[in-house]
């Protein structure tokens, strides 16, 4: 059960990070062409955060399926 709770906490943390990075990407897009040099950096961070979140969500679902 603790593994499941730890996974829930991880998903929550990763969700917050992914949401913040999504907003950073959105803000950057609104300011274009100013800051265009940061597009790849911000986009990669957002991509990585969302990939980590998706992986953590899958791990949580796998853990749920193990529970009786």
mmCIF file of N, CA and C in Angstrom:
data_model
loop_
_atom_site.group_PDB
_atom_site.id
_atom_site.type_symbol
_atom_site.label_atom_id
_atom_site.label_comp_id
_atom_site.label_asym_id
_atom_site.label_seq_id
_atom_site.Cartn_x
_atom_site.Cartn_y
_atom_site.Cartn_z
ATOM 1 N N UNK A 1 0.823 -1.206 0.000
ATOM 2 C CA UNK A 1 0.000 0.000 0.000
ATOM 3 C C UNK A 1 0.861 1.260 0.000
ATOM 4 N N UNK A 2 2.004 1.191 0.649
ATOM 5 C CA UNK A 2 2.875 2.355 0.683
ATOM 6 C C UNK A 2 3.410 2.675 -0.709
ATOM 7 N N UNK A 3 3.699 1.640 -1.490
ATOM 8 C CA UNK A 3 4.152 1.888 -2.856
ATOM 9 C C UNK A 3 3.105 2.665 -3.640
ATOM 10 N N UNK A 4 1.867 2.290 -3.442
ATOM 11 C CA UNK A 4 0.781 2.973 -4.150
ATOM 12 C C UNK A 4 0.677 4.430 -3.709
ATOM 13 N N UNK A 5 0.814 4.670 -2.417
ATOM 14 C CA UNK A 5 0.748 6.045 -1.909
ATOM 15 C C UNK A 5 1.937 6.862 -2.406
ATOM 16 N N UNK A 6 3.104 6.244 -2.466
ATOM 17 C CA UNK A 6 4.286 6.932 -2.987
ATOM 18 C C UNK A 6 4.096 7.262 -4.464
ATOM 19 N N UNK A 7 3.513 6.329 -5.215
ATOM 20 C CA UNK A 7 3.248 6.582 -6.629
ATOM 21 C C UNK A 7 2.231 7.707 -6.808
ATOM 22 N N UNK A 8 1.214 7.741 -5.961
ATOM 23 C CA UNK A 8 0.225 8.827 -6.036
ATOM 24 C C UNK A 8 0.889 10.174 -5.787
ATOM 25 N N UNK A 9 1.770 10.220 -4.794
ATOM 26 C CA UNK A 9 2.482 11.467 -4.489
ATOM 27 C C UNK A 9 3.385 11.865 -5.640
ATOM 28 N N UNK A 10 4.041 10.886 -6.252
ATOM 29 C CA UNK A 10 4.916 11.166 -7.390
ATOM 30 C C UNK A 10 4.106 11.695 -8.571
ATOM 31 N N UNK A 11 2.965 11.083 -8.839
ATOM 32 C CA UNK A 11 2.109 11.537 -9.938
ATOM 33 C C UNK A 11 1.654 12.972 -9.688
ATOM 34 N N UNK A 12 1.280 13.257 -8.453
ATOM 35 C CA UNK A 12 0.828 14.611 -8.117
ATOM 36 C C UNK A 12 1.952 15.626 -8.347
ATOM 37 N N UNK A 13 3.157 15.293 -7.890
ATOM 38 C CA UNK A 13 4.300 16.186 -8.056
ATOM 39 C C UNK A 13 4.631 16.378 -9.535
ATOM 40 N N UNK A 14 4.670 15.282 -10.279
ATOM 41 C CA UNK A 14 4.982 15.368 -11.705
ATOM 42 C C UNK A 14 3.905 16.126 -12.472
ATOM 43 N N UNK A 15 2.660 15.973 -12.059
ATOM 44 C CA UNK A 15 1.562 16.696 -12.698
ATOM 45 C C UNK A 15 1.735 18.207 -12.507
ATOM 46 N N UNK A 16 2.122 18.600 -11.302
ATOM 47 C CA UNK A 16 2.343 20.022 -11.038
ATOM 48 C C UNK A 16 3.492 20.568 -11.882
ATOM 49 N N UNK A 17 4.573 19.789 -11.982
ATOM 50 C CA UNK A 17 5.712 20.214 -12.794
ATOM 51 C C UNK A 17 5.332 20.308 -14.270
ATOM 52 N N UNK A 18 4.622 19.308 -14.758
ATOM 53 C CA UNK A 18 4.222 19.300 -16.168
ATOM 54 C C UNK A 18 3.296 20.473 -16.477
ATOM 55 N N UNK A 19 2.404 20.769 -15.560
ATOM 56 C CA UNK A 19 1.484 21.887 -15.761
ATOM 57 C C UNK A 19 2.245 23.206 -15.791
ATOM 58 N N UNK A 20 3.200 23.367 -14.890
ATOM 59 C CA UNK A 20 3.997 24.597 -14.874
ATOM 60 C C UNK A 20 4.788 24.754 -16.170
ATOM 61 N N UNK A 21 5.358 23.668 -16.657
ATOM 62 C CA UNK A 21 6.122 23.737 -17.895
ATOM 63 C C UNK A 21 5.227 23.973 -19.101
ATOM 64 N N UNK A 22 4.017 23.442 -19.046
ATOM 65 C CA UNK A 22 3.050 23.711 -20.117
ATOM 66 C C UNK A 22 2.758 25.210 -20.172
ATOM 67 N N UNK A 23 2.602 25.800 -19.013
ATOM 68 C CA UNK A 23 2.337 27.238 -18.967
ATOM 69 C C UNK A 23 3.553 28.046 -19.430
ATOM 70 N N UNK A 24 4.752 27.576 -19.090
ATOM 71 C CA UNK A 24 5.966 28.252 -19.580
ATOM 72 C C UNK A 24 6.005 28.237 -21.104
ATOM 73 N N UNK A 25 5.665 27.102 -21.680
ATOM 74 C CA UNK A 25 5.650 26.985 -23.136
ATOM 75 C C UNK A 25 4.576 27.892 -23.736
ATOM 76 N N UNK A 26 3.432 27.939 -23.102
ATOM 77 C CA UNK A 26 2.342 28.806 -23.554
ATOM 78 C C UNK A 26 2.765 30.273 -23.489
ATOM 79 N N UNK A 27 3.354 30.664 -22.356
ATOM 80 C CA UNK A 27 3.797 32.052 -22.195
ATOM 81 C C UNK A 27 4.844 32.415 -23.237
ATOM 82 N N UNK A 28 5.762 31.495 -23.486
ATOM 83 C CA UNK A 28 6.787 31.739 -24.493
ATOM 84 C C UNK A 28 6.150 31.950 -25.861
ATOM 85 N N UNK A 29 5.165 31.141 -26.181
ATOM 86 C CA UNK A 29 4.521 31.257 -27.494
ATOM 87 C C UNK A 29 3.801 32.594 -27.651
ATOM 88 N N UNK A 30 3.261 33.103 -26.565
ATOM 89 C CA UNK A 30 2.568 34.392 -26.641
ATOM 90 C C UNK A 30 3.524 35.555 -26.840
ATOM 91 N N UNK A 31 4.770 35.387 -26.396
ATOM 92 C CA UNK A 31 5.746 36.469 -26.500
ATOM 93 C C UNK A 31 6.558 36.444 -27.795
ATOM 94 N N UNK A 32 6.322 35.422 -28.634
ATOM 95 C CA UNK A 32 7.091 35.335 -29.868
ATOM 96 C C UNK A 32 6.872 36.567 -30.726
ATOM 97 N N UNK A 33 7.865 37.048 -31.421
ATOM 98 C CA UNK A 33 9.154 36.427 -31.669
ATOM 99 C C UNK A 33 10.184 36.646 -30.561
ATOM 100 N N UNK A 34 9.867 37.448 -29.558
ATOM 101 C CA UNK A 34 10.807 37.621 -28.458
ATOM 102 C C UNK A 34 11.010 36.290 -27.747
ATOM 103 N N UNK A 35 12.244 35.943 -27.509
ATOM 104 C CA UNK A 35 12.563 34.716 -26.793
ATOM 105 C C UNK A 35 12.542 33.458 -27.636
ATOM 106 N N UNK A 36 12.509 33.596 -28.944
ATOM 107 C CA UNK A 36 12.419 32.421 -29.817
ATOM 108 C C UNK A 36 13.570 31.452 -29.594
ATOM 109 N N UNK A 37 14.705 31.970 -29.086
ATOM 110 C CA UNK A 37 15.878 31.129 -28.861
ATOM 111 C C UNK A 37 15.617 30.057 -27.804
ATOM 112 N N UNK A 38 14.627 30.262 -26.977
ATOM 113 C CA UNK A 38 14.339 29.342 -25.878
ATOM 114 C C UNK A 38 13.324 28.261 -26.242
ATOM 115 N N UNK A 39 12.802 28.303 -27.455
ATOM 116 C CA UNK A 39 11.737 27.372 -27.839
ATOM 117 C C UNK A 39 12.147 25.920 -27.621
ATOM 118 N N UNK A 40 13.279 25.512 -28.155
ATOM 119 C CA UNK A 40 13.684 24.112 -28.045
ATOM 120 C C UNK A 40 13.925 23.703 -26.598
ATOM 121 N N UNK A 41 14.553 24.561 -25.834
ATOM 122 C CA UNK A 41 14.838 24.256 -24.420
ATOM 123 C C UNK A 41 13.553 24.078 -23.621
ATOM 124 N N UNK A 42 12.642 25.012 -23.744
ATOM 125 C CA UNK A 42 11.390 24.958 -22.990
ATOM 126 C C UNK A 42 10.531 23.791 -23.468
ATOM 127 N N UNK A 43 10.487 23.584 -24.767
ATOM 128 C CA UNK A 43 9.697 22.481 -25.314
ATOM 129 C C UNK A 43 10.248 21.128 -24.851
ATOM 130 N N UNK A 44 11.565 20.981 -24.812
ATOM 131 C CA UNK A 44 12.165 19.714 -24.369
ATOM 132 C C UNK A 44 11.855 19.453 -22.902
ATOM 133 N N UNK A 45 11.931 20.494 -22.082
ATOM 134 C CA UNK A 45 11.598 20.337 -20.664
ATOM 135 C C UNK A 45 10.140 19.924 -20.492
ATOM 136 N N UNK A 46 9.247 20.548 -21.254
ATOM 137 C CA UNK A 46 7.828 20.209 -21.185
ATOM 138 C C UNK A 46 7.600 18.777 -21.662
ATOM 139 N N UNK A 47 8.242 18.398 -22.734
ATOM 140 C CA UNK A 47 8.123 17.035 -23.260
ATOM 141 C C UNK A 47 8.597 16.016 -22.233
ATOM 142 N N UNK A 48 9.761 16.257 -21.647
ATOM 143 C CA UNK A 48 10.314 15.334 -20.651
ATOM 144 C C UNK A 48 9.405 15.213 -19.435
ATOM 145 N N UNK A 49 8.858 16.333 -18.996
ATOM 146 C CA UNK A 49 7.972 16.316 -17.834
ATOM 147 C C UNK A 49 6.702 15.526 -18.119
ATOM 148 N N UNK A 50 6.132 15.710 -19.289
ATOM 149 C CA UNK A 50 4.909 14.989 -19.633
ATOM 150 C C UNK A 50 5.185 13.506 -19.866
ATOM 151 N N UNK A 51 6.353 13.173 -20.391
ATOM 152 C CA UNK A 51 6.728 11.764 -20.559
ATOM 153 C C UNK A 51 6.887 11.097 -19.200
ATOM 154 N N UNK A 52 7.522 11.779 -18.260
ATOM 155 C CA UNK A 52 7.692 11.236 -16.910
ATOM 156 C C UNK A 52 6.345 11.069 -16.225
ATOM 157 N N UNK A 53 5.451 12.024 -16.424
ATOM 158 C CA UNK A 53 4.114 11.939 -15.844
ATOM 159 C C UNK A 53 3.351 10.752 -16.418
ATOM 160 N N UNK A 54 3.418 10.558 -17.707
ATOM 161 C CA UNK A 54 2.732 9.424 -18.344
ATOM 162 C C UNK A 54 3.273 8.098 -17.819
ATOM 163 N N UNK A 55 4.577 8.017 -17.649
ATOM 164 C CA UNK A 55 5.188 6.798 -17.128
ATOM 165 C C UNK A 55 4.749 6.538 -15.684
ATOM 166 N N UNK A 56 4.712 7.577 -14.867
ATOM 167 C CA UNK A 56 4.289 7.426 -13.475
ATOM 168 C C UNK A 56 2.813 7.025 -13.395
ATOM 169 N N UNK A 57 1.999 7.579 -14.273
ATOM 170 C CA UNK A 57 0.578 7.206 -14.288
ATOM 171 C C UNK A 57 0.400 5.735 -14.675
ATOM 172 N N UNK A 58 1.204 5.273 -15.629
ATOM 173 C CA UNK A 58 1.151 3.849 -16.005
ATOM 174 C C UNK A 58 1.575 2.967 -14.839
ATOM 175 N N UNK A 59 2.614 3.375 -14.121
ATOM 176 C CA UNK A 59 3.084 2.606 -12.965
ATOM 177 C C UNK A 59 2.012 2.558 -11.884
ATOM 178 N N UNK A 60 1.309 3.652 -11.683
ATOM 179 C CA UNK A 60 0.230 3.686 -10.701
ATOM 180 C C UNK A 60 -0.907 2.763 -11.130
ATOM 181 N N UNK A 61 -1.253 2.784 -12.401
ATOM 182 C CA UNK A 61 -2.301 1.887 -12.898
ATOM 183 C C UNK A 61 -1.888 0.420 -12.737
ATOM 184 N N UNK A 62 -0.633 0.124 -13.021
ATOM 185 C CA UNK A 62 -0.134 -1.240 -12.835
ATOM 186 C C UNK A 62 -0.225 -1.664 -11.378
ATOM 187 N N UNK A 63 0.087 -0.741 -10.491
ATOM 188 C CA UNK A 63 0.014 -1.030 -9.057
ATOM 189 C C UNK A 63 -1.432 -1.271 -8.624
ATOM 190 N N UNK A 64 -2.343 -0.491 -9.178
ATOM 191 C CA UNK A 64 -3.777 -0.669 -8.859
ATOM 192 C C UNK A 64 -4.261 -2.053 -9.288
ATOM 193 N N UNK A 65 -3.785 -2.502 -10.442
ATOM 194 C CA UNK A 65 -4.209 -3.811 -10.952
ATOM 195 C C UNK A 65 -3.684 -4.951 -10.079
ATOM 196 N N UNK A 66 -2.584 -4.729 -9.378
ATOM 197 C CA UNK A 66 -2.022 -5.749 -8.493
ATOM 198 C C UNK A 66 -2.818 -5.891 -7.208
ATOM 199 N N UNK A 67 -3.490 -4.816 -6.810
ATOM 200 C CA UNK A 67 -4.243 -4.828 -5.552
ATOM 201 C C UNK A 67 -5.463 -5.733 -5.655
ATOM 202 N N UNK A 68 -5.725 -6.479 -4.579
ATOM 203 C CA UNK A 68 -6.913 -7.369 -4.591
ATOM 204 C C UNK A 68 -8.210 -6.609 -4.534
#
